[in-house]
CSV table of N, CA and C in Angstrom, one decimal:
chain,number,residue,atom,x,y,z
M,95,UNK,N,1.5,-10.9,21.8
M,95,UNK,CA,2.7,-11.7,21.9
M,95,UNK,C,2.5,-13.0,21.2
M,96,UNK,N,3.6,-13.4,20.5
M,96,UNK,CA,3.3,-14.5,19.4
M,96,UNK,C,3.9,-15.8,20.6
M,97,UNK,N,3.6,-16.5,19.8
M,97,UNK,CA,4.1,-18.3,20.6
M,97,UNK,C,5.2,-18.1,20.6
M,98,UNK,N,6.3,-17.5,19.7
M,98,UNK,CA,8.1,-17.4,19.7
M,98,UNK,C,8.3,-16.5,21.2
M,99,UNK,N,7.2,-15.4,21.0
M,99,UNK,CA,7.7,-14.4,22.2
M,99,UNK,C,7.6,-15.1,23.3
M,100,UNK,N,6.5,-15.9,23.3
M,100,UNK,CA,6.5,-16.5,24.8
M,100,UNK,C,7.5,-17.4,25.4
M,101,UNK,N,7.4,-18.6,24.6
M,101,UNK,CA,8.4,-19.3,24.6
M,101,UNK,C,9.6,-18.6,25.0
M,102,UNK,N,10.1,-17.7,24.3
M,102,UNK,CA,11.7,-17.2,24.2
M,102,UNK,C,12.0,-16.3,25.6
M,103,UNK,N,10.8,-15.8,26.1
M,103,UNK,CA,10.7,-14.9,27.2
M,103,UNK,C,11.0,-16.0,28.6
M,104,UNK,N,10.4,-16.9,28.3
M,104,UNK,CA,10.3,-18.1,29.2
M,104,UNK,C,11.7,-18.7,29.6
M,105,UNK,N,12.3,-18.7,28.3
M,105,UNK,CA,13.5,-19.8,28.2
M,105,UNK,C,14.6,-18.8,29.0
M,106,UNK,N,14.4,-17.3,28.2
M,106,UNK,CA,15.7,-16.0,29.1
M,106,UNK,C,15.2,-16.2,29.9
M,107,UNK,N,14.2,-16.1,31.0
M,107,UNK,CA,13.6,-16.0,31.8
M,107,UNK,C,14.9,-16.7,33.2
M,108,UNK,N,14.0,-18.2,32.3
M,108,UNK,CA,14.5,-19.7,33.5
M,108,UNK,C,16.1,-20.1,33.3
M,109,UNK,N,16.4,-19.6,32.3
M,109,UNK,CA,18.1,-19.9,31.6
M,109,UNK,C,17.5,-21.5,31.1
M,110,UNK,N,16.4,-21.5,30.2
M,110,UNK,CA,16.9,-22.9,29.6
M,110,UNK,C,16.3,-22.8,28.0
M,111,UNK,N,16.5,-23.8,27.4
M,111,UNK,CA,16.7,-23.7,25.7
M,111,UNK,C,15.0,-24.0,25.6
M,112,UNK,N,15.0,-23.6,24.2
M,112,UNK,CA,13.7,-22.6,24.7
M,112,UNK,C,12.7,-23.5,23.8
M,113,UNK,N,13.3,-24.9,23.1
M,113,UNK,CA,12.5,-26.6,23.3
M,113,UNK,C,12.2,-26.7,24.7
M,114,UNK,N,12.9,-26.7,25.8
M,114,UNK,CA,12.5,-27.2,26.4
M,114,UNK,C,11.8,-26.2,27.4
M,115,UNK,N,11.7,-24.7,27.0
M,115,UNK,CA,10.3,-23.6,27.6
M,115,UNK,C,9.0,-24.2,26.8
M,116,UNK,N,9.1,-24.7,25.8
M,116,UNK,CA,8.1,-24.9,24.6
M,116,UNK,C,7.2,-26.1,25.5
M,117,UNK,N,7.9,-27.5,25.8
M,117,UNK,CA,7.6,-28.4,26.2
M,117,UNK,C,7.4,-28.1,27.5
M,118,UNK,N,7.6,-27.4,28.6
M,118,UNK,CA,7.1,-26.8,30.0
M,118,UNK,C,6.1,-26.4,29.9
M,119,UNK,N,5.9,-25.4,28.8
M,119,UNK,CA,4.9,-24.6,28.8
M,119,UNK,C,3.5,-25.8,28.6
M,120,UNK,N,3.4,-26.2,27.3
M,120,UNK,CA,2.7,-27.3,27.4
M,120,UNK,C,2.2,-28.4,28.9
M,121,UNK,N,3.6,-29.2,29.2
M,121,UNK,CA,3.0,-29.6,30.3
M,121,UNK,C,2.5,-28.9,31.4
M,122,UNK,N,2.7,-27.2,31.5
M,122,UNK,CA,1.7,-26.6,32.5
M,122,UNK,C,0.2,-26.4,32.0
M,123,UNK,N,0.3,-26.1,30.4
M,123,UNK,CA,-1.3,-26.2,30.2
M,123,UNK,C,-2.4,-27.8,30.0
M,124,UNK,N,-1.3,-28.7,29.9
M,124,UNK,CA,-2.1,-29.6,29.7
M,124,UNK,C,-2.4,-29.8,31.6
M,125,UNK,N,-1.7,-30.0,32.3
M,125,UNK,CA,-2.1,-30.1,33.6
M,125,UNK,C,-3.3,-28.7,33.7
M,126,UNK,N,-3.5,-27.7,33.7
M,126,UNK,CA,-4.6,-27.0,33.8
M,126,UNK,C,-5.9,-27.4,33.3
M,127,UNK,N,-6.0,-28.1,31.9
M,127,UNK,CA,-6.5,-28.8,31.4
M,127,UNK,C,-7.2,-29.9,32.1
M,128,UNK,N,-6.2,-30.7,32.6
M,128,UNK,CA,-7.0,-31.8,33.5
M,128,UNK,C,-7.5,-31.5,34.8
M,129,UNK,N,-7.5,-30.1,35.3
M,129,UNK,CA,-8.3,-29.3,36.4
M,129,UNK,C,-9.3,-28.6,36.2
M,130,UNK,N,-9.3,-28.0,35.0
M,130,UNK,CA,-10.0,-27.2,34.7
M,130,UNK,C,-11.7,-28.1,34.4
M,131,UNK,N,-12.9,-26.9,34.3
M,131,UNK,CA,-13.2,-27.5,33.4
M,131,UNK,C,-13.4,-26.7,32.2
M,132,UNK,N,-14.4,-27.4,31.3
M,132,UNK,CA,-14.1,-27.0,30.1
M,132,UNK,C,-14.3,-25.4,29.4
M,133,UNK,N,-15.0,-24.9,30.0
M,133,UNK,CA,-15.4,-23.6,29.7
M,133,UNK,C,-14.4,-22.3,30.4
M,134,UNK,N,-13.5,-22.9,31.5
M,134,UNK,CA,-12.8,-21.8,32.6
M,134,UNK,C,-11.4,-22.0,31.0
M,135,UNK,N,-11.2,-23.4,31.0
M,135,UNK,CA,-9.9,-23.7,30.1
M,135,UNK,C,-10.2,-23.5,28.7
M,136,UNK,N,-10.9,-23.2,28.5
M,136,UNK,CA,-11.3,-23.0,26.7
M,136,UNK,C,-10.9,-21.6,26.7
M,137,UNK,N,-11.5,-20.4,28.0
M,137,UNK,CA,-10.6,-19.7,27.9
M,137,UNK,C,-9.6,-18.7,27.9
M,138,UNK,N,-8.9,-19.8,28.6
M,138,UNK,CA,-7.3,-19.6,29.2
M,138,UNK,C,-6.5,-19.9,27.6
M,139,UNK,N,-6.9,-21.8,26.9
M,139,UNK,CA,-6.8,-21.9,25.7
M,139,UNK,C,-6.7,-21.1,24.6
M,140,UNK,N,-7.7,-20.6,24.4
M,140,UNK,CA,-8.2,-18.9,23.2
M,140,UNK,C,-7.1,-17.8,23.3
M,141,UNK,N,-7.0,-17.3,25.1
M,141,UNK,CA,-6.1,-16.6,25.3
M,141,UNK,C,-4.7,-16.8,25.0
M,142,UNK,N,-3.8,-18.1,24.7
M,142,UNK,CA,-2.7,-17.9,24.9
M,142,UNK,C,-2.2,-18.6,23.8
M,143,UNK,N,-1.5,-17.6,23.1
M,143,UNK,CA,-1.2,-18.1,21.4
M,143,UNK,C,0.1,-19.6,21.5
M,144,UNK,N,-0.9,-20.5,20.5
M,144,UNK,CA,0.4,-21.5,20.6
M,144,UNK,C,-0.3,-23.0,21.5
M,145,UNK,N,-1.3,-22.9,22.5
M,145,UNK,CA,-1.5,-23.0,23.3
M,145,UNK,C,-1.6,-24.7,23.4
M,146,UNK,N,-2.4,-25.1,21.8
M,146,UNK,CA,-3.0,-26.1,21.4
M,146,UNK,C,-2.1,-27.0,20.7
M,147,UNK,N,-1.1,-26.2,20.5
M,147,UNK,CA,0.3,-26.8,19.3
M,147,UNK,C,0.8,-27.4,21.0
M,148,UNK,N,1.3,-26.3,22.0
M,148,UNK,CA,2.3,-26.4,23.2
M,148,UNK,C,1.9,-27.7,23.7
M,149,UNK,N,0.3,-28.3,24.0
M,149,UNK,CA,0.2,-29.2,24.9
M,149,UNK,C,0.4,-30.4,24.3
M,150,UNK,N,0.0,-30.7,22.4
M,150,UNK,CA,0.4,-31.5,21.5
M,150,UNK,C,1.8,-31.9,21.6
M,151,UNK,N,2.6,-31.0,22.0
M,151,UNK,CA,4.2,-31.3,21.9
M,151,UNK,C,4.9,-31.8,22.9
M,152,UNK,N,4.1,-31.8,24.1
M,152,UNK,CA,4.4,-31.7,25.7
M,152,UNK,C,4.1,-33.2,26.0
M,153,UNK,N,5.1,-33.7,27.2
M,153,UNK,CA,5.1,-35.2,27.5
M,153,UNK,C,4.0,-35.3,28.3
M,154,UNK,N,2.9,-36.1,28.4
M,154,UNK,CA,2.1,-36.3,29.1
M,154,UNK,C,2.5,-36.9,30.0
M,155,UNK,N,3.2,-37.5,30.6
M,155,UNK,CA,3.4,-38.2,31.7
M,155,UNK,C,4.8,-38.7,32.7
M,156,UNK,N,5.2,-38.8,33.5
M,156,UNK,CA,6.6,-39.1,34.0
M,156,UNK,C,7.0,-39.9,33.2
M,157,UNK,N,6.9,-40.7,32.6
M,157,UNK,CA,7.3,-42.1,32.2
M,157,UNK,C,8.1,-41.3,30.8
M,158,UNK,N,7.9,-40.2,30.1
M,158,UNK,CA,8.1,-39.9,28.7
M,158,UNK,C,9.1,-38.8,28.9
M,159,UNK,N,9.6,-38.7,29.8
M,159,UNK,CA,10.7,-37.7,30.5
M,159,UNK,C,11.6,-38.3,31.2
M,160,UNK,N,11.5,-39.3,31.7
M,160,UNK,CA,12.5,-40.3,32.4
M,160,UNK,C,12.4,-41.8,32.3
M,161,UNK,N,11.5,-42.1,31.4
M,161,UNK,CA,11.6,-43.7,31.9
M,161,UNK,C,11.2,-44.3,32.4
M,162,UNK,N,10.4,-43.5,33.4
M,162,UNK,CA,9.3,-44.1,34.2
M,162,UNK,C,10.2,-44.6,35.7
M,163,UNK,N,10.4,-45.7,35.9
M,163,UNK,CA,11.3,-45.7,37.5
M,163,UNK,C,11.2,-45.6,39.1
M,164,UNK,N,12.1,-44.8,39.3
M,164,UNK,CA,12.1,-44.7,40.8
M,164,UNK,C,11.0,-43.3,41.0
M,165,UNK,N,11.2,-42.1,39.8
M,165,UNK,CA,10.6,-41.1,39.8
M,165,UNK,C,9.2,-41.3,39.6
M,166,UNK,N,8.5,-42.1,38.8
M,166,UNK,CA,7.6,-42.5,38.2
M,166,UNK,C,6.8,-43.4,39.8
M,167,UNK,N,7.5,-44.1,40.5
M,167,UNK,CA,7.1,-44.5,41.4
M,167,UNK,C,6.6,-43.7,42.5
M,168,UNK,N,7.7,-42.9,43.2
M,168,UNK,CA,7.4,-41.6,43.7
M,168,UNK,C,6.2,-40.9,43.6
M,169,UNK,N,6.1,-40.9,42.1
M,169,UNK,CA,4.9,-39.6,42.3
M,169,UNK,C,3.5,-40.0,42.5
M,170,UNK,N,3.3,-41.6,41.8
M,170,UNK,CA,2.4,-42.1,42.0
M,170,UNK,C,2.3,-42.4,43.4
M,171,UNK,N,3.1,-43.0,44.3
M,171,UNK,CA,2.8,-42.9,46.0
M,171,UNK,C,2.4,-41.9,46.4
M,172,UNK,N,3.3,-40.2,46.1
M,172,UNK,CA,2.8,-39.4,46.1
M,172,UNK,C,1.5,-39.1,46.2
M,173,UNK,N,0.7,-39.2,45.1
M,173,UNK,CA,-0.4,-39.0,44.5
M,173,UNK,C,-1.4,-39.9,45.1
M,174,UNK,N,-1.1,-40.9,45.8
M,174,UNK,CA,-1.9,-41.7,46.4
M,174,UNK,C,-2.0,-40.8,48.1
M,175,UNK,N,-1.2,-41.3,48.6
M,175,UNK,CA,-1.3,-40.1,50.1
M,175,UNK,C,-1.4,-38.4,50.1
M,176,UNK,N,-1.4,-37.9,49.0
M,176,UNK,CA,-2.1,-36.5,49.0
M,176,UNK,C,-3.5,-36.1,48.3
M,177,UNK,N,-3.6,-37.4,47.4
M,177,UNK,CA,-4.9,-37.1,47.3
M,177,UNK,C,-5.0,-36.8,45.6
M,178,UNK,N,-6.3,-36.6,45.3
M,178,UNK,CA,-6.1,-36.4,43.8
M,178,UNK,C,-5.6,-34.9,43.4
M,179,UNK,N,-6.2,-33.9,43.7
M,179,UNK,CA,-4.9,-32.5,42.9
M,179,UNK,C,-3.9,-32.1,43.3
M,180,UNK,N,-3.3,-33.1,44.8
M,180,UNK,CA,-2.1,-32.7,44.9
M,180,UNK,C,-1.0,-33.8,44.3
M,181,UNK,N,-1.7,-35.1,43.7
M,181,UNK,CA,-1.4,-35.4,43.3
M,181,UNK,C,-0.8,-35.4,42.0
M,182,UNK,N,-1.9,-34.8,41.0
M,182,UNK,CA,-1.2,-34.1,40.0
M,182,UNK,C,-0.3,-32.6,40.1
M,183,UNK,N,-0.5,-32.3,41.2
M,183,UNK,CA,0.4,-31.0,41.1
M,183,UNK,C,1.9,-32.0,41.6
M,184,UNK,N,2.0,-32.9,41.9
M,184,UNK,CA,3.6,-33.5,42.2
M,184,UNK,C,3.7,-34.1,41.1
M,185,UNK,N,2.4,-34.7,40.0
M,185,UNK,CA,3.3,-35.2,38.5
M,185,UNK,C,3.8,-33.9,37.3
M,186,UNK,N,3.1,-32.9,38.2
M,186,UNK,CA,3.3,-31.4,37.2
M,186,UNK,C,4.9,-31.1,37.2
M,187,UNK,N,5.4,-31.6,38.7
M,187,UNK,CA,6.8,-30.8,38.9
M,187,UNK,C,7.4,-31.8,38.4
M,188,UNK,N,7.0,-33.3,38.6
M,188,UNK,CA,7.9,-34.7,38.3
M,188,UNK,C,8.2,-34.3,37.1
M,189,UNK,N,6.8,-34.4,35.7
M,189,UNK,CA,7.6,-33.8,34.7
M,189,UNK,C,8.4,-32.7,34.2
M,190,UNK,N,8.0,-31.9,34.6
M,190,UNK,CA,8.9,-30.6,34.4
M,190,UNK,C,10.7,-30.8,35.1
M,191,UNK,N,10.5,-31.5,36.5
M,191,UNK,CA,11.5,-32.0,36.6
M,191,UNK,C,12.3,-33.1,35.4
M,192,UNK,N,11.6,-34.2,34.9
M,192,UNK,CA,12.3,-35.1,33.7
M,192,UNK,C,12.8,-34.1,33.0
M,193,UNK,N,12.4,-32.9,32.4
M,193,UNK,CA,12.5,-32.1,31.5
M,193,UNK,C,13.9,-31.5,31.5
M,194,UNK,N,14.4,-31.7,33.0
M,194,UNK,CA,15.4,-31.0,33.0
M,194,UNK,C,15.6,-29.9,33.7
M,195,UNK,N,14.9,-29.3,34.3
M,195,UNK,CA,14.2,-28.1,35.2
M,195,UNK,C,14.8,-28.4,36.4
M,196,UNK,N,15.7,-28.1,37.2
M,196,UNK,CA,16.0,-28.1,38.7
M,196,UNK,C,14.7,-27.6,39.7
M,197,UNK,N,14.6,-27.4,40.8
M,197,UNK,CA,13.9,-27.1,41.6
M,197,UNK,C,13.5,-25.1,41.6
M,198,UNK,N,14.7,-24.8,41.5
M,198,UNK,CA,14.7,-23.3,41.4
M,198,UNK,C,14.4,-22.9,39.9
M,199,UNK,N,14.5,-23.6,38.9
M,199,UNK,CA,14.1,-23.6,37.9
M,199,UNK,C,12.9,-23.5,37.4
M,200,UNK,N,11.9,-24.9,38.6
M,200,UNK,CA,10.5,-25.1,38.1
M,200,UNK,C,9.9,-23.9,39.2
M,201,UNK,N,10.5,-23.3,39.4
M,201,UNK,CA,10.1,-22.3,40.8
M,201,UNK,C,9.8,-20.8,39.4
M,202,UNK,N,11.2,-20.4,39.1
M,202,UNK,CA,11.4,-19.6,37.9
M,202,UNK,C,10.0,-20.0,36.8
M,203,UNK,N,10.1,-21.0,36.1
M,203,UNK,CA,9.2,-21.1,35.2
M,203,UNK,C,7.9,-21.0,35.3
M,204,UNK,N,7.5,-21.8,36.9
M,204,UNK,CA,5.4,-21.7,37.3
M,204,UNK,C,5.6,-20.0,37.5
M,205,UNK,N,6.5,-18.8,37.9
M,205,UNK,CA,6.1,-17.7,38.3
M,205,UNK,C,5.8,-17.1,36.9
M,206,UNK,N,7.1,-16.8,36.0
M,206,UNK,CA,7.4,-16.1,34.8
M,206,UNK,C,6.3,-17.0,34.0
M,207,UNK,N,5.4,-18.4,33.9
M,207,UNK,CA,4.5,-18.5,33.2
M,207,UNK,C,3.3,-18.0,33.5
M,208,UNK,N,3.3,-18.1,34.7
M,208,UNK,CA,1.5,-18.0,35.7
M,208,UNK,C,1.7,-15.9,34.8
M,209,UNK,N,3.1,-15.5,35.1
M,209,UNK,CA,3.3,-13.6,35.2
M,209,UNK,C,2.5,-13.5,33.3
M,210,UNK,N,2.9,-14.7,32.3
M,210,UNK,CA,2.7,-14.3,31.4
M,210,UNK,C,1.3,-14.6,30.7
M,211,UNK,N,0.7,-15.3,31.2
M,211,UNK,CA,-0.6,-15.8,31.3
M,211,UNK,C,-1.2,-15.1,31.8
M,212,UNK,N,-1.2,-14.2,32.8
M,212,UNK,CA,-2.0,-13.0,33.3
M,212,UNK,C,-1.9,-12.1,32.7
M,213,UNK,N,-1.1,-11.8,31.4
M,213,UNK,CA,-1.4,-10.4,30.8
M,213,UNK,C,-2.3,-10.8,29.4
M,214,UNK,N,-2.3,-12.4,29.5
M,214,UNK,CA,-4.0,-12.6,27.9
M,214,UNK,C,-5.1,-13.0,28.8
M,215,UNK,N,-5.0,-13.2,30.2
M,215,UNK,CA,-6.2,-14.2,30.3
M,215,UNK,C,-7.1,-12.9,31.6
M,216,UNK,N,-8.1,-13.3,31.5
M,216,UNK,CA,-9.0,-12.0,32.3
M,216,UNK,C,-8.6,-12.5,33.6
M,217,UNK,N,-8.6,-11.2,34.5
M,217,UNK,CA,-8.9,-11.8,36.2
M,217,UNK,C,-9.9,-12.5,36.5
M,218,UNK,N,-11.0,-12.6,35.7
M,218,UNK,CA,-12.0,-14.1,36.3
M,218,UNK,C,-11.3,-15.4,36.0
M,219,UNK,N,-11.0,-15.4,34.9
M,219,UNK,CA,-10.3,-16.5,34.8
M,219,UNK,C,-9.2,-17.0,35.6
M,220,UNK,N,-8.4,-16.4,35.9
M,220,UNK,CA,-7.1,-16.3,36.5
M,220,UNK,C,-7.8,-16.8,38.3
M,221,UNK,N,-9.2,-16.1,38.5
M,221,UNK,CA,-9.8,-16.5,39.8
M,221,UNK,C,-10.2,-17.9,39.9
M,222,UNK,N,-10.8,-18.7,38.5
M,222,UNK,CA,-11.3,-19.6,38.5
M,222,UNK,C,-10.3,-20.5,38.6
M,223,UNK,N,-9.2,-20.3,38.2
M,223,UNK,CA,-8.0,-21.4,38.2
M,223,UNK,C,-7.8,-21.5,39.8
M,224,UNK,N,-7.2,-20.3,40.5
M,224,UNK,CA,-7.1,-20.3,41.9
M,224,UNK,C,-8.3,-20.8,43.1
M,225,UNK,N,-9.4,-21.0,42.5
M,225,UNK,CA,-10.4,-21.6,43.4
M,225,UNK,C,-10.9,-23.0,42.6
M,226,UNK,N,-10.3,-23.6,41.5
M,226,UNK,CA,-11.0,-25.2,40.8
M,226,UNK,C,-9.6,-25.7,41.3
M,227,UNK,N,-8.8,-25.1,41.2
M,227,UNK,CA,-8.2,-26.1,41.4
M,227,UNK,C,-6.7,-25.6,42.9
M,228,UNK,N,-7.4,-26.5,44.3
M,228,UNK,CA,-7.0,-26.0,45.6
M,228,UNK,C,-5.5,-26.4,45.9
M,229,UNK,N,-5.4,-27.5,45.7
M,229,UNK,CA,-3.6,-27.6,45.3
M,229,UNK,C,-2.6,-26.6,45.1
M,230,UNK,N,-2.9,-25.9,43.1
M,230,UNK,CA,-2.3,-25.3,42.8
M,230,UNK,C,-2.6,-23.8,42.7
M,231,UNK,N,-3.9,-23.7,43.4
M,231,UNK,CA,-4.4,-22.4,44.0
M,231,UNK,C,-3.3,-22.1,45.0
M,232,UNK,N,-2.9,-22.8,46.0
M,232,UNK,CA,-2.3,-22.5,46.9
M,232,UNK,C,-0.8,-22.5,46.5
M,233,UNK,N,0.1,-23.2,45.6
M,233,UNK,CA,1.1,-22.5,44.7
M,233,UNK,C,1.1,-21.3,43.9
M,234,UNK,N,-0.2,-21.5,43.1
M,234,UNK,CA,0.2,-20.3,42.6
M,234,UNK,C,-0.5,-19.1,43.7
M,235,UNK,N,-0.9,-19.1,44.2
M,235,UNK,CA,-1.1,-18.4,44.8
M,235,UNK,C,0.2,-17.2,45.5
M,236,UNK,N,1.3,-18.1,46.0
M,236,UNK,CA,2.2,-18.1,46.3
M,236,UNK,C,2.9,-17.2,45.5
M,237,UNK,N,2.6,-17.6,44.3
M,237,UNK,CA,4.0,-16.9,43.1
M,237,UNK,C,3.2,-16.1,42.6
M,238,UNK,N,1.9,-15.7,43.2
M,238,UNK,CA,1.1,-14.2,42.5
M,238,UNK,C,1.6,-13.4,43.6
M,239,UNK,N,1.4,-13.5,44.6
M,239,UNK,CA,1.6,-12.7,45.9
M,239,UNK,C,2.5,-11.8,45.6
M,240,UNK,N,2.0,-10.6,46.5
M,240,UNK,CA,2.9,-9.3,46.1
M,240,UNK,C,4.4,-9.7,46.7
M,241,UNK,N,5.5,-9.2,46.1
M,241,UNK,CA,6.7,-9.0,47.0
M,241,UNK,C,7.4,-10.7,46.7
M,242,UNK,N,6.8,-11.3,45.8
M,242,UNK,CA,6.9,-12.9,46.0
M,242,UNK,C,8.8,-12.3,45.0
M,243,UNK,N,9.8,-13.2,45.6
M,243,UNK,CA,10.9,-13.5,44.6
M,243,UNK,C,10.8,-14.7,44.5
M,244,UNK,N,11.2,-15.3,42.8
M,244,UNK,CA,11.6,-16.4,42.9
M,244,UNK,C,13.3,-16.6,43.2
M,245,UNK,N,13.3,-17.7,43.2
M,245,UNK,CA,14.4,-18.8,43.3
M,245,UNK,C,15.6,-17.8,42.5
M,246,UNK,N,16.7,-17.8,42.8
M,246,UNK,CA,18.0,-17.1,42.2
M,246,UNK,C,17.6,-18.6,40.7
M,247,UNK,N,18.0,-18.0,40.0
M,247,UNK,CA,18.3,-18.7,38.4
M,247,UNK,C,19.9,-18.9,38.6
């Protein structure tokens, strides 16, 4: 699967334009990135074509998707009262939210990405993400589970 396929799979996927599957995608791997460490994510990296271009292109932070603000406030409270990786799992959705992503949307996108990432990256890896990082272990977790639907699109 090339970087176009994924992307484009992503975008029919979630119903959105497929800049802005491009730039999701990224901000999900740069967040794995800052969980991971370097050897689990190097490779997840290797595995997923585009991977290095996606997180270059992707907004690092609430502030570059909205302006920073009332949302930008939020998440940092957030992130203060849950702690540090659930912390970043609430700036994962904040941005993906700036991006334009509704709720059922960023529901659509973490499953159909985590679904498409498991067909390059080995089941060790895919275990190592679920146990470094307990936050989003326990989402994705959720959206691996058998029988899981997402969100109506």
């Amino acid at each position: 699967m090339t970087l176009s396929d994924l992307v484009d799979a992503i975008a029919s996927h979630v119903g959105i334009a497929p800049d802005t599957a491009h730039k999701a995608l990224g901000v999900l791997l740069n967040f794995l990135r800052s969980e991971l460490g370097p050897g689990t994510f190097g490779k997840l990296e290797s595995a997923i074509p585009g991977a290095t271009e996606m997180m270059d292109d992707a907004p690092k932070g609430v502030e570059e998707t909205t302006g920073g603000g009332l949302l930008s406030a939020i998440t940092s409270a957030a992130g203060k009262i849950l702690g540090g990786n659930a912390g970043e799992g609430v700036n994962l959705v904040a941005i993906l939210n700036g991006l334009g992503l509704t709720s059922a949307q960023i529901e659509s996108f973490l499953t159909k990405a985590i679904e498409l990432i498991k067909e390059h990256v080995p089941p060790e890896v895919i275990e190592k993400v679920l146990a470094t990082v307990p936050a989003a272990g326990s989402l994705l977790g959720k959206l691996l589970a058998p029988g899981h639907e997402p969100a109506a699109e």
